[in-house]
Amino acid sequence: MSTATASPHLDGPDGSVPEADLPTSAVLRDVGVRTLRPAVGLAVLALVALVVFALNASGQSVQFRFSGENDAVRLPDVSVASTLCGWVVTAVLAVLAGYAAVRARALPRWASLVAGFFFVTGFLVWIVGTAQTPSISVTALLAGSVALATPLVFGSLGGLLCERSGVVNIAIEAQLLFGAFSAAVVATIAGSAWAGLLAAVLGSVLVSVVLAVFAIRYRVNQVIVGVVLNVLVSGLTGFLFATVLEPNAAAFNSPERLPHVRIPVLAEIPVVGPVLFDQSVIGYIMYATVAVVWFALYRTRWGLRTRAVGEHPKAADTLGIPVNALRVRNVLLGGAVAGLGGAFYTLVSVSAFTRDMTAGSGYIALAALIFGRWNPVGALLASLLFGFASNLESILSFLGTPVPSQFLAMLPYVVTILAVAGLVGRSRGPAASGEPYLKE
């Protein structure tokens, strides 16, 4: 019934069909499903807040600085009592847990955002309160988080385009790494960072070609292909770095950096100015890419067909959509997007390529994709969470907090496990993801 209902819309004039109209089993499964998992997850968070944030608060007041010296408008600092904040966070999470128990269904988005905001705020107040100098710049924290999250956002968007089409992309790490390598070499030889940016895109697309050929054409297990590509690219770039780039750094591994663009006036706005309007070129491209992918995925005919192919390829094929051809195109497009993230490492972060410099960022991007529920905006927010944790780890090392840095480094992964397990809401990928399609 659902397939017949959706078929007229697949070839509509604008393709602007809500996701509920798709022939998706994932949407249908959520209707009427009663579950206490969100309530259990929120209850666990409330218990953590009670034990850690409230009962073990330092008792100090934490100072949050929202303005810098160059801001056009200076906002006053905000002082928060760590003990009071701990109790407030505990109370809010407990109320949300009760609401989730009564509702007995997946949490609405506003409840998830409120719970996340209060828990992160409580954690931040608690951990900064343990430092020798309980003061932190919110602007520096957010700006650094965005910078560290930039390659993760591109990687997760690249994976999203693949998985929404029904192809599991474990090779995000290989795409980022080969993109970084290609950008460094070509930018050095050509003497242009822009040439390096284009080379990063093409290099990542080359990795995607291999993924598409084996996963779609020859129907090899997609997870195995992705893992093999990661190992292959790591070994290849490591060998070339040791034998070519390192001995001849001036000729092959000294790329120029992409320009850093500061928009006058807007960049001086407190808090949001440095985050949104004082970025590298790739930072602005990241914001535009998230918006374009979201619009294309949910408001165009291509996006509707992509989601249909990822959920029910046989029904899509019946309606005349070339399933495998669309999958190949989207895998290549996803590689191009991931390549932009690879260019960030050698054209923005540092001006040289080093062995395995992505350091597992592709796997983190994959986790952000899952945590973000295969949604462009969700992937952006999840990537920012990882960037936030990484930047907070660096900042707290200077503040002198007694909390081990390894504890901070593992937090995003713990949250991701809880999300995938369904304790903070169900997280389901496209129904046909990872399943090769053979036309009958």
GROMACS .gro file of C-alpha atoms in nm:
model
  440
    1MET     CA    1   0.000   0.000   0.000
    2SER     CA    2   0.275   0.243   0.095
    3THR     CA    3   0.459   0.185  -0.231
    4ALA     CA    4   0.155   0.258  -0.439
    5THR     CA    5   0.082   0.572  -0.241
    6ALA     CA    6   0.433   0.709  -0.287
    7SER     CA    7   0.479   0.625  -0.654
    8PRO     CA    8   0.307   0.930  -0.803
    9HIS     CA    9   0.531   1.160  -0.599
   10LEU     CA   10   0.860   1.010  -0.716
   11ASP     CA   11   0.821   1.176  -1.053
   12GLY     CA   12   0.652   1.493  -0.928
   13PRO     CA   13   0.748   1.835  -1.058
   14ASP     CA   14   0.945   1.945  -0.752
   15GLY     CA   15   0.999   1.629  -0.549
   16SER     CA   16   0.913   1.814  -0.227
   17VAL     CA   17   0.761   1.517  -0.047
   18PRO     CA   18   0.789   1.470   0.329
   19GLU     CA   19   0.987   1.168   0.440
   20ALA     CA   20   0.675   1.007   0.584
   21ASP     CA   21   0.543   0.960   0.229
   22LEU     CA   22   0.833   0.737   0.131
   23PRO     CA   23   0.785   0.359   0.110
   24THR     CA   24   1.015   0.318   0.408
   25SER     CA   25   0.988   0.044   0.664
   26ALA     CA   26   1.186   0.257   0.908
   27VAL     CA   27   0.914   0.523   0.918
   28LEU     CA   28   0.638   0.266   0.949
   29ARG     CA   29   0.816   0.089   1.234
   30ASP     CA   30   0.819   0.408   1.442
   31VAL     CA   31   0.441   0.448   1.427
   32GLY     CA   32   0.278   0.327   1.745
   33VAL     CA   33   0.594   0.171   1.887
   34ARG     CA   34   0.602   0.195   2.266
   35THR     CA   35   0.941   0.194   2.433
   36LEU     CA   36   1.091   0.298   2.766
   37ARG     CA   37   1.446   0.324   2.635
   38PRO     CA   38   1.450   0.706   2.620
   39ALA     CA   39   1.318   0.718   2.977
   40VAL     CA   40   1.588   0.477   3.093
   41GLY     CA   41   1.857   0.677   2.914
   42LEU     CA   42   1.742   1.004   3.067
   43ALA     CA   43   1.716   0.841   3.410
   44VAL     CA   44   2.077   0.725   3.379
   45LEU     CA   45   2.185   1.077   3.283
   46ALA     CA   46   1.991   1.220   3.577
   47LEU     CA   47   2.164   0.975   3.811
   48VAL     CA   48   2.504   1.071   3.670
   49ALA     CA   49   2.418   1.439   3.715
   50LEU     CA   50   2.313   1.376   4.075
   51VAL     CA   51   2.623   1.179   4.173
   52VAL     CA   52   2.883   1.375   3.975
   53PHE     CA   53   2.754   1.725   3.910
   54ALA     CA   54   2.554   1.784   4.230
   55LEU     CA   55   2.699   1.570   4.512
   56ASN     CA   56   3.061   1.599   4.393
   57ALA     CA   57   3.062   1.961   4.280
   58SER     CA   58   3.372   2.161   4.366
   59GLY     CA   59   3.170   2.438   4.528
   60GLN     CA   60   3.348   2.702   4.321
   61SER     CA   61   3.181   2.951   4.091
   62VAL     CA   62   3.269   2.904   3.724
   63GLN     CA   63   3.317   3.216   3.513
   64PHE     CA   64   3.211   3.207   3.149
   65ARG     CA   65   3.359   3.477   2.925
   66PHE     CA   66   3.149   3.561   2.618
   67SER     CA   67   3.338   3.855   2.472
   68GLY     CA   68   3.687   3.928   2.353
   69GLU     CA   69   3.883   4.250   2.332
   70ASN     CA   70   3.798   4.309   1.964
   71ASP     CA   71   3.423   4.248   1.989
   72ALA     CA   72   3.201   4.537   1.881
   73VAL     CA   73   2.971   4.467   2.174
   74ARG     CA   74   3.112   4.341   2.500
   75LEU     CA   75   2.892   4.100   2.691
   76PRO     CA   76   2.933   4.068   3.065
   77ASP     CA   77   3.090   3.756   3.211
   78VAL     CA   78   2.854   3.505   3.366
   79SER     CA   79   2.932   3.334   3.697
   80VAL     CA   80   2.764   3.001   3.771
   81ALA     CA   81   2.771   2.824   4.109
   82SER     CA   82   2.877   2.467   4.039
   83THR     CA   83   2.668   2.309   4.316
   84LEU     CA   84   2.347   2.489   4.223
   85CYS     CA   85   2.401   2.410   3.856
   86GLY     CA   86   2.442   2.041   3.938
   87TRP     CA   87   2.109   2.027   4.119
   88VAL     CA   88   1.928   2.221   3.845
   89VAL     CA   89   2.061   1.986   3.576
   90THR     CA   90   1.960   1.683   3.784
   91ALA     CA   91   1.607   1.819   3.829
   92VAL     CA   92   1.561   1.898   3.458
   93LEU     CA   93   1.682   1.555   3.349
   94ALA     CA   94   1.461   1.385   3.607
   95VAL     CA   95   1.156   1.573   3.481
   96LEU     CA   96   1.238   1.479   3.121
   97ALA     CA   97   1.284   1.116   3.228
   98GLY     CA   98   0.938   1.121   3.383
   99TYR     CA   99   0.794   1.279   3.069
  100ALA     CA  100   0.959   1.010   2.855
  101ALA     CA  101   0.822   0.735   3.080
  102VAL     CA  102   0.467   0.869   3.052
  103ARG     CA  103   0.504   0.920   2.678
  104ALA     CA  104   0.659   0.573   2.630
  105ARG     CA  105   0.771   0.659   2.279
  106ALA     CA  106   1.068   0.814   2.102
  107LEU     CA  107   1.147   1.157   2.241
  108PRO     CA  108   1.049   1.463   2.038
  109ARG     CA  109   1.344   1.660   1.906
  110TRP     CA  110   1.297   1.950   2.147
  111ALA     CA  111   1.324   1.719   2.448
  112SER     CA  112   1.645   1.564   2.316
  113LEU     CA  113   1.796   1.908   2.257
  114VAL     CA  114   1.699   2.032   2.603
  115ALA     CA  115   1.841   1.721   2.769
  116GLY     CA  116   2.164   1.747   2.571
  117PHE     CA  117   2.205   2.118   2.644
  118PHE     CA  118   2.157   2.082   3.019
  119PHE     CA  119   2.377   1.775   3.050
  120VAL     CA  120   2.663   1.932   2.851
  121THR     CA  121   2.629   2.255   3.051
  122GLY     CA  122   2.633   2.065   3.378
  123PHE     CA  123   2.937   1.866   3.272
  124LEU     CA  124   3.117   2.181   3.160
  125VAL     CA  125   3.047   2.363   3.487
  126TRP     CA  126   3.152   2.062   3.693
  127ILE     CA  127   3.478   1.994   3.513
  128VAL     CA  128   3.585   2.359   3.481
  129GLY     CA  129   3.498   2.401   3.847
  130THR     CA  130   3.766   2.147   3.935
  131ALA     CA  131   4.038   2.352   3.761
  132GLN     CA  132   4.282   2.576   3.942
  133THR     CA  133   4.142   2.872   3.744
  134PRO     CA  134   3.766   2.812   3.702
  135SER     CA  135   3.722   3.042   3.403
  136ILE     CA  136   3.674   2.964   3.036
  137SER     CA  137   3.619   3.159   2.713
  138VAL     CA  138   3.302   3.038   2.543
  139THR     CA  139   3.407   3.198   2.215
  140ALA     CA  140   3.743   3.018   2.207
  141LEU     CA  141   3.577   2.691   2.304
  142LEU     CA  142   3.318   2.712   2.024
  143ALA     CA  143   3.555   2.842   1.756
  144GLY     CA  144   3.807   2.567   1.828
  145SER     CA  145   3.532   2.306   1.831
  146VAL     CA  146   3.412   2.413   1.485
  147ALA     CA  147   3.766   2.400   1.348
  148LEU     CA  148   3.827   2.049   1.481
  149ALA     CA  149   3.485   1.933   1.360
  150THR     CA  150   3.525   2.059   1.002
  151PRO     CA  151   3.684   1.745   0.849
  152LEU     CA  152   3.443   1.529   1.048
  153VAL     CA  153   3.145   1.713   0.900
  154PHE     CA  154   3.268   1.658   0.544
  155GLY     CA  155   3.343   1.293   0.619
  156SER     CA  156   3.002   1.228   0.772
  157LEU     CA  157   2.825   1.405   0.483
  158GLY     CA  158   3.019   1.190   0.237
  159GLY     CA  159   2.916   0.880   0.425
  160LEU     CA  160   2.557   1.003   0.441
  161LEU     CA  161   2.531   1.035   0.063
  162CYS     CA  162   2.652   0.677   0.030
  163GLU     CA  163   2.438   0.519   0.301
  164ARG     CA  164   2.122   0.705   0.202
  165SER     CA  165   2.173   0.533  -0.134
  166GLY     CA  166   2.216   0.191   0.027
  167VAL     CA  167   2.597   0.164   0.030
  168VAL     CA  168   2.781   0.136   0.362
  169ASN     CA  169   3.090   0.357   0.349
  170ILE     CA  170   3.354   0.235   0.594
  171ALA     CA  171   3.622   0.389   0.371
  172ILE     CA  172   3.572   0.748   0.493
  173GLU     CA  173   3.912   0.727   0.662
  174ALA     CA  174   4.075   0.634   0.330
  175GLN     CA  175   3.895   0.917   0.151
  176LEU     CA  176   4.008   1.176   0.405
  177LEU     CA  177   4.366   1.047   0.411
  178PHE     CA  178   4.410   1.025   0.034
  179GLY     CA  179   4.245   1.365  -0.005
  180ALA     CA  180   4.496   1.515   0.238
  181PHE     CA  181   4.785   1.346   0.057
  182SER     CA  182   4.669   1.458  -0.288
  183ALA     CA  183   4.613   1.815  -0.168
  184ALA     CA  184   4.964   1.843  -0.022
  185VAL     CA  185   5.144   1.702  -0.327
  186VAL     CA  186   4.951   1.889  -0.598
  187ALA     CA  187   4.941   2.218  -0.407
  188THR     CA  188   5.319   2.202  -0.366
  189ILE     CA  189   5.392   2.113  -0.729
  190ALA     CA  190   5.143   2.363  -0.874
  191GLY     CA  191   5.221   2.632  -0.619
  192SER     CA  192   4.850   2.686  -0.559
  193ALA     CA  193   4.635   2.585  -0.264
  194TRP     CA  194   4.329   2.594  -0.492
  195ALA     CA  195   4.485   2.330  -0.716
  196GLY     CA  196   4.545   2.124  -0.404
  197LEU     CA  197   4.179   2.159  -0.306
  198LEU     CA  198   4.071   2.026  -0.646
  199ALA     CA  199   4.325   1.743  -0.621
  200ALA     CA  200   4.187   1.646  -0.280
  201VAL     CA  201   3.840   1.609  -0.430
  202LEU     CA  202   3.968   1.403  -0.723
  203GLY     CA  203   4.186   1.185  -0.501
  204SER     CA  204   3.895   1.103  -0.273
  205VAL     CA  205   3.674   1.032  -0.575
  206LEU     CA  206   3.937   0.784  -0.694
  207VAL     CA  207   3.898   0.593  -0.368
  208SER     CA  208   3.520   0.606  -0.417
  209VAL     CA  209   3.557   0.458  -0.766
  210VAL     CA  210   3.722   0.150  -0.617
  211LEU     CA  211   3.452   0.129  -0.350
  212ALA     CA  212   3.173   0.158  -0.608
  213VAL     CA  213   3.322  -0.097  -0.846
  214PHE     CA  214   3.367  -0.369  -0.586
  215ALA     CA  215   3.063  -0.296  -0.368
  216ILE     CA  216   2.809  -0.227  -0.643
  217ARG     CA  217   2.939  -0.390  -0.960
  218TYR     CA  218   3.087  -0.706  -0.809
  219ARG     CA  219   2.870  -0.706  -0.494
  220VAL     CA  220   3.159  -0.767  -0.254
  221ASN     CA  221   3.077  -0.722   0.113
  222GLN     CA  222   3.076  -0.346   0.160
  223VAL     CA  223   3.223  -0.347   0.510
  224ILE     CA  224   3.517  -0.563   0.399
  225VAL     CA  225   3.582  -0.340   0.097
  226GLY     CA  226   3.585  -0.032   0.318
  227VAL     CA  227   3.825  -0.181   0.571
  228VAL     CA  228   4.058  -0.301   0.295
  229LEU     CA  229   4.059   0.044   0.137
  230ASN     CA  230   4.148   0.204   0.469
  231VAL     CA  231   4.444  -0.028   0.516
  232LEU     CA  232   4.550   0.005   0.151
  233VAL     CA  233   4.547   0.386   0.148
  234SER     CA  234   4.722   0.403   0.485
  235GLY     CA  235   5.001   0.178   0.360
  236LEU     CA  236   5.029   0.350   0.021
  237THR     CA  237   5.043   0.705   0.156
  238GLY     CA  238   5.279   0.597   0.434
  239PHE     CA  239   5.517   0.441   0.180
  240LEU     CA  240   5.508   0.744  -0.049
  241PHE     CA  241   5.559   0.977   0.246
  242ALA     CA  242   5.869   0.790   0.362
  243THR     CA  243   6.023   0.744   0.017
  244VAL     CA  244   5.917   1.058  -0.172
  245LEU     CA  245   5.767   1.333   0.041
  246GLU     CA  246   5.992   1.326   0.346
  247PRO     CA  247   6.326   1.326   0.156
  248ASN     CA  248   6.198   1.594  -0.087
  249ALA     CA  249   5.974   1.806   0.132
  250ALA     CA  250   6.046   2.132  -0.050
  251ALA     CA  251   5.944   1.985  -0.386
  252PHE     CA  252   5.647   1.769  -0.284
  253ASN     CA  253   5.531   1.849   0.069
  254SER     CA  254   5.528   2.225   0.129
  255PRO     CA  255   5.180   2.338   0.022
  256GLU     CA  256   5.043   2.686   0.064
  257ARG     CA  257   4.749   2.734   0.295
  258LEU     CA  258   4.403   2.835   0.183
  259PRO     CA  259   4.317   3.195   0.275
  260HIS     CA  260   4.154   3.280   0.604
  261VAL     CA  261   3.859   3.515   0.547
  262ARG     CA  262   3.738   3.747   0.821
  263ILE     CA  263   3.413   3.927   0.738
  264PRO     CA  264   3.428   4.282   0.877
  265VAL     CA  265   3.173   4.388   1.137
  266LEU     CA  266   3.004   4.045   1.145
  267ALA     CA  267   3.319   3.881   1.281
  268GLU     CA  268   3.310   4.122   1.576
  269ILE     CA  269   2.971   4.002   1.698
  270PRO     CA  270   3.018   3.839   2.040
  271VAL     CA  271   3.029   3.457   2.049
  272VAL     CA  272   2.884   3.382   1.705
  273GLY     CA  273   3.105   3.626   1.513
  274PRO     CA  274   3.435   3.436   1.538
  275VAL     CA  275   3.255   3.105   1.491
  276LEU     CA  276   3.058   3.190   1.178
  277PHE     CA  277   3.237   3.484   1.016
  278ASP     CA  278   3.607   3.435   1.090
  279GLN     CA  279   3.683   3.110   0.911
  280SER     CA  280   3.902   2.952   0.650
  281VAL     CA  281   3.757   2.905   0.304
  282ILE     CA  282   3.686   2.540   0.381
  283GLY     CA  283   3.494   2.646   0.692
  284TYR     CA  284   3.253   2.852   0.482
  285ILE     CA  285   3.229   2.569   0.229
  286MET     CA  286   3.134   2.337   0.515
  287TYR     CA  287   2.834   2.552   0.616
  288ALA     CA  288   2.720   2.577   0.254
  289THR     CA  289   2.764   2.201   0.197
  290VAL     CA  290   2.546   2.109   0.495
  291ALA     CA  291   2.270   2.339   0.368
  292VAL     CA  292   2.294   2.215   0.010
  293VAL     CA  293   2.295   1.846   0.106
  294TRP     CA  294   1.996   1.895   0.338
  295PHE     CA  295   1.798   2.081   0.073
  296ALA     CA  296   1.888   1.836  -0.203
  297LEU     CA  297   1.807   1.534   0.011
  298TYR     CA  298   1.468   1.649   0.138
  299ARG     CA  299   1.343   1.902  -0.117
  300THR     CA  300   1.441   1.772  -0.461
  301ARG     CA  301   1.346   1.484  -0.688
  302TRP     CA  302   1.703   1.352  -0.670
  303GLY     CA  303   1.683   1.340  -0.292
  304LEU     CA  304   1.351   1.158  -0.296
  305ARG     CA  305   1.487   0.899  -0.538
  306THR     CA  306   1.805   0.861  -0.333
  307ARG     CA  307   1.609   0.790  -0.017
  308ALA     CA  308   1.379   0.551  -0.201
  309VAL     CA  309   1.679   0.358  -0.337
  310GLY     CA  310   1.828   0.337   0.012
  311GLU     CA  311   1.505   0.216   0.169
  312HIS     CA  312   1.335   0.001  -0.094
  313PRO     CA  313   1.547  -0.046  -0.410
  314LYS     CA  314   1.313  -0.301  -0.566
  315ALA     CA  315   1.018  -0.062  -0.546
  316ALA     CA  316   1.233   0.218  -0.683
  317ASP     CA  317   1.343  -0.004  -0.973
  318THR     CA  318   0.980  -0.086  -1.047
  319LEU     CA  319   0.915   0.286  -1.084
  320GLY     CA  320   1.193   0.316  -1.340
  321ILE     CA  321   1.475   0.449  -1.119
  322PRO     CA  322   1.819   0.307  -1.219
  323VAL     CA  323   1.916   0.183  -0.873
  324ASN     CA  324   2.279   0.085  -0.924
  325ALA     CA  325   2.357   0.381  -1.151
  326LEU     CA  326   2.219   0.621  -0.890
  327ARG     CA  327   2.419   0.445  -0.620
  328VAL     CA  328   2.741   0.478  -0.819
  329ARG     CA  329   2.686   0.849  -0.878
  330ASN     CA  330   2.610   0.913  -0.513
  331VAL     CA  331   2.913   0.717  -0.393
  332LEU     CA  332   3.134   0.930  -0.619
  333LEU     CA  333   2.961   1.246  -0.499
  334GLY     CA  334   3.013   1.138  -0.139
  335GLY     CA  335   3.382   1.088  -0.212
  336ALA     CA  336   3.407   1.440  -0.353
  337VAL     CA  337   3.253   1.584  -0.035
  338ALA     CA  338   3.484   1.379   0.187
  339GLY     CA  339   3.782   1.501  -0.015
  340LEU     CA  340   3.711   1.856   0.101
  341GLY     CA  341   3.757   1.734   0.457
  342GLY     CA  342   4.087   1.574   0.363
  343ALA     CA  343   4.210   1.903   0.218
  344PHE     CA  344   4.150   2.067   0.556
  345TYR     CA  345   4.438   1.876   0.712
  346THR     CA  346   4.711   1.988   0.471
  347LEU     CA  347   4.576   2.319   0.341
  348VAL     CA  348   4.433   2.467   0.662
  349SER     CA  349   4.538   2.282   0.977
  350VAL     CA  350   4.906   2.227   0.892
  351SER     CA  351   5.115   2.292   0.581
  352ALA     CA  352   5.247   1.941   0.529
  353PHE     CA  353   5.135   1.583   0.501
  354THR     CA  354   5.241   1.331   0.764
  355ARG     CA  355   5.188   0.958   0.793
  356ASP     CA  356   4.830   0.867   0.898
  357MET     CA  357   4.762   1.230   0.989
  358THR     CA  358   4.385   1.180   0.991
  359ALA     CA  359   4.433   0.961   1.301
  360GLY     CA  360   4.104   0.771   1.271
  361SER     CA  361   3.889   1.075   1.188
  362GLY     CA  362   3.704   0.871   0.926
  363TYR     CA  363   3.576   0.632   1.191
  364ILE     CA  364   3.475   0.926   1.410
  365ALA     CA  365   3.288   1.074   1.112
  366LEU     CA  366   3.109   0.741   1.068
  367ALA     CA  367   3.009   0.748   1.434
  368ALA     CA  368   2.885   1.106   1.393
  369LEU     CA  369   2.678   0.994   1.095
  370ILE     CA  370   2.510   0.724   1.302
  371PHE     CA  371   2.467   0.949   1.604
  372GLY     CA  372   2.316   1.214   1.377
  373ARG     CA  373   2.062   0.961   1.249
  374TRP     CA  374   2.167   0.985   0.884
  375ASN     CA  375   2.056   1.348   0.867
  376PRO     CA  376   2.285   1.631   0.744
  377VAL     CA  377   2.202   1.862   1.034
  378GLY     CA  378   2.227   1.577   1.282
  379ALA     CA  379   2.566   1.479   1.141
  380LEU     CA  380   2.680   1.841   1.178
  381LEU     CA  381   2.572   1.856   1.542
  382ALA     CA  382   2.725   1.518   1.622
  383SER     CA  383   3.054   1.622   1.459
  384LEU     CA  384   3.050   1.941   1.665
  385LEU     CA  385   3.013   1.726   1.976
  386PHE     CA  386   3.332   1.538   1.890
  387GLY     CA  387   3.508   1.864   1.809
  388PHE     CA  388   3.382   2.013   2.135
  389ALA     CA  389   3.520   1.724   2.339
  390SER     CA  390   3.857   1.738   2.163
  391ASN     CA  391   3.890   2.113   2.207
  392LEU     CA  392   3.774   2.097   2.568
  393GLU     CA  393   4.041   1.836   2.635
  394SER     CA  394   4.309   2.077   2.510
  395ILE     CA  395   4.173   2.377   2.699
  396LEU     CA  396   4.140   2.194   3.029
  397SER     CA  397   4.499   2.074   3.007
  398PHE     CA  398   4.600   2.440   3.037
  399LEU     CA  399   4.351   2.515   3.314
  400GLY     CA  400   4.501   2.247   3.537
  401THR     CA  401   4.197   2.027   3.602
  402PRO     CA  402   4.265   1.701   3.789
  403VAL     CA  403   4.030   1.505   3.560
  404PRO     CA  404   4.236   1.276   3.328
  405SER     CA  405   4.237   1.390   2.967
  406GLN     CA  406   4.170   1.032   2.852
  407PHE     CA  407   3.833   1.055   3.026
  408LEU     CA  408   3.736   1.352   2.810
  409ALA     CA  409   3.860   1.186   2.494
  410MET     CA  410   3.633   0.884   2.539
  411LEU     CA  411   3.313   1.074   2.624
  412PRO     CA  412   3.180   1.122   2.267
  413TYR     CA  413   3.219   0.751   2.199
  414VAL     CA  414   3.025   0.663   2.513
  415VAL     CA  415   2.745   0.897   2.405
  416THR     CA  416   2.747   0.743   2.058
  417ILE     CA  417   2.717   0.391   2.199
  418LEU     CA  418   2.421   0.502   2.410
  419ALA     CA  419   2.259   0.663   2.105
  420VAL     CA  420   2.308   0.359   1.882
  421ALA     CA  421   2.177   0.134   2.159
  422GLY     CA  422   1.857   0.339   2.162
  423LEU     CA  423   1.886   0.477   2.515
  424VAL     CA  424   1.842   0.835   2.389
  425GLY     CA  425   1.610   0.749   2.102
  426ARG     CA  426   1.606   0.499   1.821
  427SER     CA  427   1.877   0.527   1.557
  428ARG     CA  428   1.798   0.336   1.239
  429GLY     CA  429   1.985   0.354   0.914
  430PRO     CA  430   1.829   0.316   0.569
  431ALA     CA  431   1.663  -0.023   0.541
  432ALA     CA  432   1.860  -0.138   0.235
  433SER     CA  433   2.197  -0.002   0.349
  434GLY     CA  434   2.471  -0.259   0.292
  435GLU     CA  435   2.256  -0.479   0.070
  436PRO     CA  436   2.369  -0.510  -0.294
  437TYR     CA  437   2.090  -0.488  -0.550
  438LEU     CA  438   2.062  -0.740  -0.831
  439LYS     CA  439   1.802  -0.656  -1.092
  440GLU     CA  440   1.579  -0.954  -1.152
   0.00000   0.00000   0.00000
